[in-house]
PDB file of C-alpha atoms in Angstrom:
ATOM      1  CA  MET A   1      49.708 -35.338 -12.197  1.00  0.00           C
ATOM      2  CA  ASN A   2      46.190 -36.683 -11.693  1.00  0.00           C
ATOM      3  CA  LEU A   3      44.872 -37.864  -8.354  1.00  0.00           C
ATOM      4  CA  LYS A   4      42.735 -40.973  -8.463  1.00  0.00           C
ATOM      5  CA  GLN A   5      39.395 -41.285  -6.678  1.00  0.00           C
ATOM      6  CA  ARG A   6      40.890 -43.616  -4.076  1.00  0.00           C
ATOM      7  CA  GLN A   7      43.625 -41.104  -3.277  1.00  0.00           C
ATOM      8  CA  ILE A   8      41.091 -38.304  -2.844  1.00  0.00           C
ATOM      9  CA  ASP A   9      39.055 -40.605  -0.578  1.00  0.00           C
ATOM     10  CA  VAL A  10      42.133 -41.319   1.548  1.00  0.00           C
ATOM     11  CA  PHE A  11      43.165 -37.659   1.823  1.00  0.00           C
ATOM     12  CA  ASN A  12      39.636 -36.550   2.724  1.00  0.00           C
ATOM     13  CA  ALA A  13      39.240 -39.302   5.334  1.00  0.00           C
ATOM     14  CA  VAL A  14      42.504 -38.384   7.079  1.00  0.00           C
ATOM     15  CA  MET A  15      41.653 -34.666   7.076  1.00  0.00           C
ATOM     16  CA  VAL A  16      38.121 -35.204   8.405  1.00  0.00           C
ATOM     17  CA  ASN A  17      39.024 -37.833  11.015  1.00  0.00           C
ATOM     18  CA  LYS A  18      42.292 -36.123  12.031  1.00  0.00           C
ATOM     19  CA  SER A  19      44.176 -39.405  12.307  1.00  0.00           C
ATOM     20  CA  ILE A  20      45.251 -42.199  10.005  1.00  0.00           C
ATOM     21  CA  THR A  21      43.939 -44.849  12.411  1.00  0.00           C
ATOM     22  CA  ALA A  22      40.427 -43.370  12.446  1.00  0.00           C
ATOM     23  CA  ALA A  23      40.530 -42.782   8.689  1.00  0.00           C
ATOM     24  CA  ALA A  24      41.542 -46.394   8.116  1.00  0.00           C
ATOM     25  CA  ALA A  25      38.604 -47.602  10.216  1.00  0.00           C
ATOM     26  CA  ARG A  26      36.247 -45.373   8.227  1.00  0.00           C
ATOM     27  CA  LEU A  27      37.549 -46.677   4.904  1.00  0.00           C
ATOM     28  CA  GLY A  28      37.756 -50.289   6.031  1.00  0.00           C
ATOM     29  CA  SER A  29      41.509 -50.293   5.505  1.00  0.00           C
ATOM     30  CA  SER A  30      44.594 -50.515   7.715  1.00  0.00           C
ATOM     31  CA  GLN A  31      46.840 -47.882   9.230  1.00  0.00           C
ATOM     32  CA  PRO A  32      49.993 -49.063   7.380  1.00  0.00           C
ATOM     33  CA  THR A  33      48.128 -49.067   4.059  1.00  0.00           C
ATOM     34  CA  LEU A  34      46.851 -45.518   4.508  1.00  0.00           C
ATOM     35  CA  SER A  35      50.255 -44.294   5.690  1.00  0.00           C
ATOM     36  CA  ARG A  36      51.801 -45.674   2.511  1.00  0.00           C
ATOM     37  CA  GLU A  37      49.051 -44.155   0.358  1.00  0.00           C
ATOM     38  CA  ILE A  38      49.502 -40.721   1.954  1.00  0.00           C
ATOM     39  CA  ARG A  39      53.243 -40.863   1.185  1.00  0.00           C
ATOM     40  CA  GLU A  40      52.431 -41.830  -2.419  1.00  0.00           C
ATOM     41  CA  ILE A  41      50.019 -38.886  -2.717  1.00  0.00           C
ATOM     42  CA  GLU A  42      52.672 -36.498  -1.392  1.00  0.00           C
ATOM     43  CA  GLN A  43      55.190 -37.815  -3.911  1.00  0.00           C
ATOM     44  CA  LEU A  44      52.655 -37.411  -6.710  1.00  0.00           C
ATOM     45  CA  ILE A  45      51.606 -33.832  -5.911  1.00  0.00           C
ATOM     46  CA  GLY A  46      55.068 -32.644  -4.917  1.00  0.00           C
ATOM     47  CA  PHE A  47      54.474 -31.276  -1.417  1.00  0.00           C
ATOM     48  CA  ASP A  48      53.916 -32.509   2.134  1.00  0.00           C
ATOM     49  CA  LEU A  49      50.349 -32.860   3.351  1.00  0.00           C
ATOM     50  CA  PHE A  50      51.122 -33.514   7.012  1.00  0.00           C
ATOM     51  CA  LEU A  51      53.775 -32.771   9.594  1.00  0.00           C
ATOM     52  CA  ARG A  52      54.607 -35.902  11.547  1.00  0.00           C
ATOM     53  CA  PHE A  53      55.251 -35.834  15.293  1.00  0.00           C
ATOM     54  CA  GLY A  54      55.509 -39.454  16.355  1.00  0.00           C
ATOM     55  CA  LYS A  55      52.096 -40.960  15.659  1.00  0.00           C
ATOM     56  CA  ARG A  56      50.406 -37.555  15.421  1.00  0.00           C
ATOM     57  CA  LEU A  57      49.708 -35.806  12.125  1.00  0.00           C
ATOM     58  CA  THR A  58      49.221 -32.071  11.681  1.00  0.00           C
ATOM     59  CA  PRO A  59      47.945 -30.829   8.298  1.00  0.00           C
ATOM     60  CA  THR A  60      50.249 -28.424   6.480  1.00  0.00           C
ATOM     61  CA  ALA A  61      48.987 -25.097   5.153  1.00  0.00           C
ATOM     62  CA  GLN A  62      49.029 -26.637   1.666  1.00  0.00           C
ATOM     63  CA  ALA A  63      46.878 -29.560   2.850  1.00  0.00           C
ATOM     64  CA  ILE A  64      44.297 -27.195   4.331  1.00  0.00           C
ATOM     65  CA  LEU A  65      44.095 -25.263   1.052  1.00  0.00           C
ATOM     66  CA  LEU A  66      43.738 -28.460  -0.950  1.00  0.00           C
ATOM     67  CA  HIS A  67      41.070 -29.802   1.379  1.00  0.00           C
ATOM     68  CA  GLU A  68      38.983 -26.649   0.924  1.00  0.00           C
ATOM     69  CA  VAL A  69      38.822 -27.476  -2.795  1.00  0.00           C
ATOM     70  CA  VAL A  70      38.014 -31.097  -2.036  1.00  0.00           C
ATOM     71  CA  LEU A  71      35.152 -30.072   0.252  1.00  0.00           C
ATOM     72  CA  ARG A  72      33.654 -27.856  -2.458  1.00  0.00           C
ATOM     73  CA  SER A  73      33.868 -30.318  -5.294  1.00  0.00           C
ATOM     74  CA  PHE A  74      34.226 -33.846  -3.983  1.00  0.00           C
ATOM     75  CA  VAL A  75      31.337 -36.260  -3.721  1.00  0.00           C
ATOM     76  CA  GLY A  76      32.769 -39.648  -2.844  1.00  0.00           C
ATOM     77  CA  LEU A  77      31.308 -43.094  -2.436  1.00  0.00           C
ATOM     78  CA  ASP A  78      31.172 -42.674   1.339  1.00  0.00           C
ATOM     79  CA  GLU A  79      28.895 -39.637   1.014  1.00  0.00           C
ATOM     80  CA  ILE A  80      26.655 -41.448  -1.457  1.00  0.00           C
ATOM     81  CA  ASN A  81      26.357 -44.417   0.889  1.00  0.00           C
ATOM     82  CA  ARG A  82      25.493 -42.167   3.831  1.00  0.00           C
ATOM     83  CA  ALA A  83      22.894 -40.325   1.753  1.00  0.00           C
ATOM     84  CA  ALA A  84      21.306 -43.655   0.849  1.00  0.00           C
ATOM     85  CA  ALA A  85      21.370 -44.701   4.508  1.00  0.00           C
ATOM     86  CA  ALA A  86      19.711 -41.443   5.544  1.00  0.00           C
ATOM     87  CA  ILE A  87      16.957 -41.928   2.986  1.00  0.00           C
ATOM     88  CA  ARG A  88      16.520 -45.552   4.034  1.00  0.00           C
ATOM     89  CA  THR A  89      16.181 -44.663   7.727  1.00  0.00           C
ATOM     90  CA  ASN A  90      13.674 -41.860   7.185  1.00  0.00           C
ATOM     91  CA  ASN A  91      10.868 -44.294   7.933  1.00  0.00           C
ATOM     92  CA  ALA A  92      12.420 -44.992  11.336  1.00  0.00           C
ATOM     93  CA  ALA A  93      11.759 -41.403  12.449  1.00  0.00           C
ATOM     94  CA  ASN A  94      15.502 -40.732  12.555  1.00  0.00           C
ATOM     95  CA  PHE A  95      16.136 -36.973  12.841  1.00  0.00           C
ATOM     96  CA  ARG A  96      19.662 -36.183  11.677  1.00  0.00           C
ATOM     97  CA  ILE A  97      21.487 -33.080  12.927  1.00  0.00           C
ATOM     98  CA  ALA A  98      24.884 -31.849  11.753  1.00  0.00           C
ATOM     99  CA  SER A  99      26.554 -29.560  14.275  1.00  0.00           C
ATOM    100  CA  ILE A 100      29.826 -28.037  15.359  1.00  0.00           C
ATOM    101  CA  PRO A 101      31.213 -29.650  18.551  1.00  0.00           C
ATOM    102  CA  ALA A 102      30.358 -26.643  20.765  1.00  0.00           C
ATOM    103  CA  TYR A 103      26.628 -27.190  20.203  1.00  0.00           C
ATOM    104  CA  ALA A 104      26.788 -30.977  20.400  1.00  0.00           C
ATOM    105  CA  GLU A 105      28.348 -30.537  23.857  1.00  0.00           C
ATOM    106  CA  SER A 106      26.029 -27.823  25.167  1.00  0.00           C
ATOM    107  CA  ILE A 107      22.650 -26.808  23.762  1.00  0.00           C
ATOM    108  CA  ILE A 108      21.727 -29.859  21.657  1.00  0.00           C
ATOM    109  CA  PRO A 109      21.430 -32.372  24.550  1.00  0.00           C
ATOM    110  CA  ARG A 110      19.137 -29.996  26.448  1.00  0.00           C
ATOM    111  CA  ALA A 111      17.082 -29.231  23.341  1.00  0.00           C
ATOM    112  CA  ILE A 112      16.638 -32.961  22.677  1.00  0.00           C
ATOM    113  CA  GLN A 113      15.444 -33.504  26.239  1.00  0.00           C
ATOM    114  CA  HIS A 114      12.951 -30.643  25.847  1.00  0.00           C
ATOM    115  CA  PHE A 115      11.816 -31.925  22.432  1.00  0.00           C
ATOM    116  CA  LEU A 116      11.274 -35.514  23.571  1.00  0.00           C
ATOM    117  CA  GLY A 117       8.867 -34.288  26.222  1.00  0.00           C
ATOM    118  CA  THR A 118       6.262 -33.875  23.477  1.00  0.00           C
ATOM    119  CA  GLN A 119       7.707 -35.993  20.642  1.00  0.00           C
ATOM    120  CA  PRO A 120       9.010 -39.196  22.276  1.00  0.00           C
ATOM    121  CA  ALA A 121       8.881 -41.299  19.084  1.00  0.00           C
ATOM    122  CA  VAL A 122      11.618 -39.348  17.303  1.00  0.00           C
ATOM    123  CA  HIS A 123      15.131 -40.814  17.254  1.00  0.00           C
ATOM    124  CA  PHE A 124      18.061 -38.408  17.025  1.00  0.00           C
ATOM    125  CA  SER A 125      21.362 -38.867  15.230  1.00  0.00           C
ATOM    126  CA  ILE A 126      23.966 -36.164  15.929  1.00  0.00           C
ATOM    127  CA  HIS A 127      26.996 -35.732  13.668  1.00  0.00           C
ATOM    128  CA  SER A 128      29.665 -33.370  14.971  1.00  0.00           C
ATOM    129  CA  HIS A 129      32.140 -31.676  12.618  1.00  0.00           C
ATOM    130  CA  GLU A 130      34.320 -28.587  12.528  1.00  0.00           C
ATOM    131  CA  GLU A 131      32.738 -25.877  10.411  1.00  0.00           C
ATOM    132  CA  PRO A 132      34.598 -26.384   7.077  1.00  0.00           C
ATOM    133  CA  SER A 133      33.646 -30.083   7.039  1.00  0.00           C
ATOM    134  CA  LEU A 134      30.199 -29.259   8.379  1.00  0.00           C
ATOM    135  CA  ARG A 135      29.429 -27.018   5.419  1.00  0.00           C
ATOM    136  CA  HIS A 136      30.253 -29.838   3.048  1.00  0.00           C
ATOM    137  CA  GLU A 137      28.104 -32.276   4.998  1.00  0.00           C
ATOM    138  CA  MET A 138      25.127 -29.913   4.977  1.00  0.00           C
ATOM    139  CA  THR A 139      25.301 -29.261   1.250  1.00  0.00           C
ATOM    140  CA  MET A 140      24.926 -33.011   0.755  1.00  0.00           C
ATOM    141  CA  GLN A 141      21.395 -32.515   2.158  1.00  0.00           C
ATOM    142  CA  VAL A 142      21.379 -35.780   4.105  1.00  0.00           C
ATOM    143  CA  PHE A 143      20.671 -33.895   7.339  1.00  0.00           C
ATOM    144  CA  ASP A 144      17.394 -32.491   8.602  1.00  0.00           C
ATOM    145  CA  LEU A 145      19.087 -29.587  10.353  1.00  0.00           C
ATOM    146  CA  GLY A 146      22.526 -28.017  10.475  1.00  0.00           C
ATOM    147  CA  LEU A 147      23.868 -25.851  13.314  1.00  0.00           C
ATOM    148  CA  ALA A 148      26.915 -23.662  12.760  1.00  0.00           C
ATOM    149  CA  GLU A 149      28.453 -20.372  13.873  1.00  0.00           C
ATOM    150  CA  THR A 150      28.146 -18.648  10.501  1.00  0.00           C
ATOM    151  CA  LEU A 151      25.412 -18.509   7.893  1.00  0.00           C
ATOM    152  CA  PHE A 152      26.176 -19.527   4.350  1.00  0.00           C
ATOM    153  CA  GLY A 153      23.866 -19.449   1.375  1.00  0.00           C
ATOM    154  CA  HIS A 154      23.086 -22.621  -0.525  1.00  0.00           C
ATOM    155  CA  GLU A 155      20.439 -23.409  -3.080  1.00  0.00           C
ATOM    156  CA  GLY A 156      17.652 -25.509  -1.604  1.00  0.00           C
ATOM    157  CA  ALA A 157      18.122 -24.347   1.977  1.00  0.00           C
ATOM    158  CA  THR A 158      16.788 -21.686   4.317  1.00  0.00           C
ATOM    159  CA  THR A 159      18.715 -20.139   7.183  1.00  0.00           C
ATOM    160  CA  GLU A 160      17.936 -18.339  10.416  1.00  0.00           C
ATOM    161  CA  THR A 161      19.777 -17.326  13.572  1.00  0.00           C
ATOM    162  CA  ILE A 162      19.283 -17.357  17.329  1.00  0.00           C
ATOM    163  CA  LEU A 163      20.934 -14.594  19.352  1.00  0.00           C
ATOM    164  CA  ILE A 164      22.382 -16.353  22.382  1.00  0.00           C
ATOM    165  CA  GLY A 165      24.038 -13.430  24.158  1.00  0.00           C
ATOM    166  CA  ASP A 166      27.494 -11.909  24.494  1.00  0.00           C
ATOM    167  CA  MET A 167      30.733 -13.840  24.596  1.00  0.00           C
ATOM    168  CA  VAL A 168      32.290 -14.063  28.056  1.00  0.00           C
ATOM    169  CA  CYS A 169      35.769 -14.079  29.561  1.00  0.00           C
ATOM    170  CA  VAL A 170      37.158 -17.263  31.078  1.00  0.00           C
ATOM    171  CA  LEU A 171      40.188 -17.298  33.381  1.00  0.00           C
ATOM    172  CA  PRO A 172      41.760 -19.596  35.995  1.00  0.00           C
ATOM    173  CA  HIS A 173      39.969 -19.490  39.344  1.00  0.00           C
ATOM    174  CA  ASP A 174      43.117 -18.222  41.076  1.00  0.00           C
ATOM    175  CA  HIS A 175      43.988 -15.549  38.495  1.00  0.00           C
ATOM    176  CA  PRO A 176      44.582 -12.026  39.916  1.00  0.00           C
ATOM    177  CA  LEU A 177      41.871 -10.618  37.626  1.00  0.00           C
ATOM    178  CA  VAL A 178      39.195 -12.770  39.279  1.00  0.00           C
ATOM    179  CA  GLY A 179      38.693  -9.859  41.652  1.00  0.00           C
ATOM    180  CA  ARG A 180      37.310  -7.721  38.825  1.00  0.00           C
ATOM    181  CA  LYS A 181      33.525  -7.559  38.299  1.00  0.00           C
ATOM    182  CA  THR A 182      34.045  -7.221  34.560  1.00  0.00           C
ATOM    183  CA  LEU A 183      37.041  -7.435  32.266  1.00  0.00           C
ATOM    184  CA  ALA A 184      37.907  -4.863  29.618  1.00  0.00           C
ATOM    185  CA  PRO A 185      40.092  -5.533  26.574  1.00  0.00           C
ATOM    186  CA  LEU A 186      42.907  -3.596  28.277  1.00  0.00           C
ATOM    187  CA  ASP A 187      42.929  -6.184  31.090  1.00  0.00           C
ATOM    188  CA  PHE A 188      44.185  -8.758  28.589  1.00  0.00           C
ATOM    189  CA  GLY A 189      47.290  -6.770  27.674  1.00  0.00           C
ATOM    190  CA  GLY A 190      50.381  -8.925  28.099  1.00  0.00           C
ATOM    191  CA  GLN A 191      48.328 -11.841  29.422  1.00  0.00           C
ATOM    192  CA  PRO A 192      48.786 -15.382  28.043  1.00  0.00           C
ATOM    193  CA  PHE A 193      45.795 -15.906  25.759  1.00  0.00           C
ATOM    194  CA  ILE A 194      44.276 -19.051  24.245  1.00  0.00           C
ATOM    195  CA  PHE A 195      43.198 -18.365  20.668  1.00  0.00           C
ATOM    196  CA  PHE A 196      40.674 -20.118  18.481  1.00  0.00           C
ATOM    197  CA  GLY A 197      41.833 -21.391  15.086  1.00  0.00           C
ATOM    198  CA  GLN A 198      42.359 -19.092  12.111  1.00  0.00           C
ATOM    199  CA  ASN A 199      39.188 -20.392  10.432  1.00  0.00           C
ATOM    200  CA  ASP A 200      36.980 -19.546  13.413  1.00  0.00           C
ATOM    201  CA  PRO A 201      34.746 -16.512  12.667  1.00  0.00           C
ATOM    202  CA  TYR A 202      34.778 -15.368  16.290  1.00  0.00           C
ATOM    203  CA  ARG A 203      38.578 -15.477  16.341  1.00  0.00           C
ATOM    204  CA  HIS A 204      38.506 -12.617  13.849  1.00  0.00           C
ATOM    205  CA  LYS A 205      35.792 -10.705  15.717  1.00  0.00           C
ATOM    206  CA  LEU A 206      37.798 -10.902  18.932  1.00  0.00           C
ATOM    207  CA  ASP A 207      40.996  -9.941  17.120  1.00  0.00           C
ATOM    208  CA  ASP A 208      39.197  -6.812  15.893  1.00  0.00           C
ATOM    209  CA  VAL A 209      38.034  -5.952  19.432  1.00  0.00           C
ATOM    210  CA  PHE A 210      41.533  -6.169  20.887  1.00  0.00           C
ATOM    211  CA  ALA A 211      43.109  -4.418  17.902  1.00  0.00           C
ATOM    212  CA  ALA A 212      40.657  -1.520  18.289  1.00  0.00           C
ATOM    213  CA  ALA A 213      41.724  -1.213  21.941  1.00  0.00           C
ATOM    214  CA  GLY A 214      45.403  -1.358  21.011  1.00  0.00           C
ATOM    215  CA  VAL A 215      45.880  -4.503  23.097  1.00  0.00           C
ATOM    216  CA  THR A 216      48.497  -7.162  22.405  1.00  0.00           C
ATOM    217  CA  ARG A 217      47.794 -10.556  23.950  1.00  0.00           C
ATOM    218  CA  ASN A 218      50.566 -13.076  24.525  1.00  0.00           C
ATOM    219  CA  TYR A 219      50.057 -16.168  22.402  1.00  0.00           C
ATOM    220  CA  ALA A 220      49.823 -19.165  24.752  1.00  0.00           C
ATOM    221  CA  ALA A 221      48.018 -21.758  22.630  1.00  0.00           C
ATOM    222  CA  GLU A 222      45.507 -22.238  19.843  1.00  0.00           C
ATOM    223  CA  THR A 223      42.644 -24.730  19.670  1.00  0.00           C
ATOM    224  CA  THR A 224      39.413 -25.325  17.775  1.00  0.00           C
ATOM    225  CA  THR A 225      36.768 -25.854  20.466  1.00  0.00           C
ATOM    226  CA  ALA A 226      35.556 -23.816  23.421  1.00  0.00           C
ATOM    227  CA  ALA A 227      35.606 -26.924  25.622  1.00  0.00           C
ATOM    228  CA  SER A 228      39.320 -27.375  24.994  1.00  0.00           C
ATOM    229  CA  VAL A 229      39.847 -23.665  25.701  1.00  0.00           C
ATOM    230  CA  CYS A 230      38.230 -24.171  29.119  1.00  0.00           C
ATOM    231  CA  ALA A 231      40.397 -27.222  29.767  1.00  0.00           C
ATOM    232  CA  MET A 232      43.527 -25.208  28.999  1.00  0.00           C
ATOM    233  CA  VAL A 233      42.351 -22.337  31.181  1.00  0.00           C
ATOM    234  CA  ALA A 234      41.685 -24.788  34.017  1.00  0.00           C
ATOM    235  CA  ALA A 235      45.230 -26.096  33.611  1.00  0.00           C
ATOM    236  CA  GLY A 236      46.596 -22.570  33.945  1.00  0.00           C
ATOM    237  CA  VAL A 237      47.735 -22.168  30.338  1.00  0.00           C
ATOM    238  CA  GLY A 238      46.099 -18.762  29.980  1.00  0.00           C
ATOM    239  CA  MET A 239      42.814 -16.900  29.680  1.00  0.00           C
ATOM    240  CA  SER A 240      40.365 -16.416  26.817  1.00  0.00           C
ATOM    241  CA  VAL A 241      36.918 -15.336  25.629  1.00  0.00           C
ATOM    242  CA  ILE A 242      34.376 -18.007  24.686  1.00  0.00           C
ATOM    243  CA  ASN A 243      30.787 -18.450  23.574  1.00  0.00           C
ATOM    244  CA  PRO A 244      28.038 -18.232  26.226  1.00  0.00           C
ATOM    245  CA  LEU A 245      26.640 -21.709  25.485  1.00  0.00           C
ATOM    246  CA  THR A 246      29.850 -23.455  26.491  1.00  0.00           C
ATOM    247  CA  ALA A 247      30.197 -21.141  29.490  1.00  0.00           C
ATOM    248  CA  ALA A 248      26.644 -21.975  30.603  1.00  0.00           C
ATOM    249  CA  SER A 249      27.194 -25.722  30.370  1.00  0.00           C
ATOM    250  CA  TYR A 250      30.810 -26.060  31.477  1.00  0.00           C
ATOM    251  CA  GLY A 251      31.047 -28.389  34.439  1.00  0.00           C
ATOM    252  CA  GLY A 252      34.592 -27.635  35.541  1.00  0.00           C
ATOM    253  CA  HIS A 253      35.326 -25.893  38.841  1.00  0.00           C
ATOM    254  CA  SER A 254      38.805 -24.565  38.090  1.00  0.00           C
ATOM    255  CA  VAL A 255      37.744 -21.646  35.902  1.00  0.00           C
ATOM    256  CA  THR A 256      35.923 -18.367  36.475  1.00  0.00           C
ATOM    257  CA  PHE A 257      33.711 -16.507  34.024  1.00  0.00           C
ATOM    258  CA  ARG A 258      33.410 -12.740  33.861  1.00  0.00           C
ATOM    259  CA  PRO A 259      31.492 -10.414  31.495  1.00  0.00           C
ATOM    260  CA  LEU A 260      33.503  -8.591  28.839  1.00  0.00           C
ATOM    261  CA  THR A 261      32.861  -4.839  28.833  1.00  0.00           C
ATOM    262  CA  VAL A 262      32.726  -4.831  25.028  1.00  0.00           C
ATOM    263  CA  SER A 263      29.676  -6.560  23.574  1.00  0.00           C
ATOM    264  CA  VAL A 264      30.514  -9.383  21.156  1.00  0.00           C
ATOM    265  CA  PRO A 265      27.122 -10.915  20.257  1.00  0.00           C
ATOM    266  CA  TYR A 266      27.131 -14.658  19.690  1.00  0.00           C
ATOM    267  CA  LEU A 267      24.729 -16.141  17.137  1.00  0.00           C
ATOM    268  CA  LEU A 268      23.687 -19.738  16.582  1.00  0.00           C
ATOM    269  CA  SER A 269      23.061 -20.196  12.853  1.00  0.00           C
ATOM    270  CA  ILE A 270      20.543 -22.758  11.612  1.00  0.00           C
ATOM    271  CA  TRP A 271      20.608 -24.363   8.165  1.00  0.00           C
ATOM    272  CA  ARG A 272      17.467 -26.138   7.047  1.00  0.00           C
ATOM    273  CA  PRO A 273      16.745 -27.955   3.744  1.00  0.00           C
ATOM    274  CA  THR A 274      13.841 -26.352   1.883  1.00  0.00           C
ATOM    275  CA  HIS A 275      12.408 -29.673   0.755  1.00  0.00           C
ATOM    276  CA  SER A 276      12.443 -32.148   3.610  1.00  0.00           C
ATOM    277  CA  THR A 277      10.167 -34.886   4.879  1.00  0.00           C
ATOM    278  CA  ARG A 278      11.092 -33.725   8.390  1.00  0.00           C
ATOM    279  CA  SER A 279      10.029 -30.082   8.105  1.00  0.00           C
ATOM    280  CA  VAL A 280       7.490 -30.351  10.952  1.00  0.00           C
ATOM    281  CA  GLN A 281      10.010 -31.953  13.307  1.00  0.00           C
ATOM    282  CA  ALA A 282      12.639 -29.395  12.232  1.00  0.00           C
ATOM    283  CA  GLY A 283      10.322 -26.537  13.155  1.00  0.00           C
ATOM    284  CA  LEU A 284       9.573 -28.084  16.529  1.00  0.00           C
ATOM    285  CA  PHE A 285      13.255 -28.679  17.235  1.00  0.00           C
ATOM    286  CA  ILE A 286      14.125 -25.083  16.341  1.00  0.00           C
ATOM    287  CA  SER A 287      11.471 -23.978  18.836  1.00  0.00           C
ATOM    288  CA  ALA A 288      13.133 -26.232  21.422  1.00  0.00           C
ATOM    289  CA  LEU A 289      16.508 -24.655  20.608  1.00  0.00           C
ATOM    290  CA  ARG A 290      15.104 -21.164  21.126  1.00  0.00           C
ATOM    291  CA  HIS A 291      13.512 -22.165  24.438  1.00  0.00           C
ATOM    292  CA  VAL A 292      16.687 -23.791  25.745  1.00  0.00           C
ATOM    293  CA  ALA A 293      18.905 -20.965  24.460  1.00  0.00           C
ATOM    294  CA  LYS A 294      16.846 -18.469  26.445  1.00  0.00           C
ATOM    295  CA  ASP A 295      17.068 -20.628  29.587  1.00  0.00           C
ATOM    296  CA  MET A 296      20.827 -21.064  29.221  1.00  0.00           C
ATOM    297  CA  ALA A 297      21.391 -17.342  28.644  1.00  0.00           C
ATOM    298  CA  GLU A 298      19.340 -16.443  31.715  1.00  0.00           C
ATOM    299  CA  GLY A 299      21.110 -19.097  33.781  1.00  0.00           C
ATOM    300  CA  LEU A 300      24.520 -17.783  32.743  1.00  0.00           C
ATOM    301  CA  LYS A 301      23.470 -14.220  33.569  1.00  0.00           C
ATOM    302  CA  ARG A 302      22.384 -15.313  37.055  1.00  0.00           C
ATOM    303  CA  ALA A 303      25.614 -17.229  37.566  1.00  0.00           C
ATOM    304  CA  LEU A 304      27.710 -14.232  36.518  1.00  0.00           C
ATOM    305  CA  ASN A 305      25.804 -11.968  38.890  1.00  0.00           C
ATOM    306  CA  GLN A 306      26.085 -14.415  41.804  1.00  0.00           C
ATOM    307  CA  ALA A 307      29.798 -14.905  41.181  1.00  0.00           C
ATOM    308  CA  GLN A 308      30.591 -11.196  41.370  1.00  0.00           C
ATOM    309  CA  PRO A 309      33.223 -10.401  44.011  1.00  0.00           C
ATOM    310  CA  LYS A 310      32.004  -8.521  47.026  1.00  0.00           C
ATOM    311  CA  PRO A 311      33.180  -4.900  47.332  1.00  0.00           C
TER     312      PRO A 311
END
């Protein structure tokens, strides 16, 4: 059994894009062709890669394990083409940032606005990925900056962190616990809880907090982004604990935020290529991130204080 380069390309594209239709568009192919190729790959390797629910695909545990290996070792034609494009567009002052969705939807837009106040000639290109894919993208070194939740060492890169603040509780606006000024881990006992995915580093930190308190939360749902957690909370699915950046920028009015009595510090991790033609701009953008992070943390603190229930 030997997978061909095309088959690895197809598998990687479906995993990264999370749908056969999007993967087909990325590869310049068709949905029926990729569906057939995925079935052929499954027959070749001897196990299912995806669970099929109508038109929706969910990766199996075996597919996730295989994709981890692919991300560590695979350099395909698509990556080479994007690296060449990044090099070609350097002269156009194109500053490329790889980021997890939570930052692309919260701090990055504000940091860009702050940055452009003094550097209006710079053009930004933001590429949003979940963290496993993001690590692979950053090691390709076609980005000027990478923003993730966890630091990881890589030759030819430097890393640093920004302490944003503590994670905060989010619950439906009409939940009985809204009357509390703060929420303790014990308050979550028996409550429907929206979990982050198993690969999320803060999922494990929160699990440790509740385990230490002897608290069992009722599993309501699991998702990969803080924005989708808020959407589920707003719909009444359950309650959760999320990062302060998403809490500070969330525009919905059907949720309430409360401080958690146990401190769970949230860090923004920055990955930066050691040798880059954009090192000056990278330094300036990191300064913008720090400035905006401080503003957002202070704004969230004020909002939490103002939202406290009256005695």
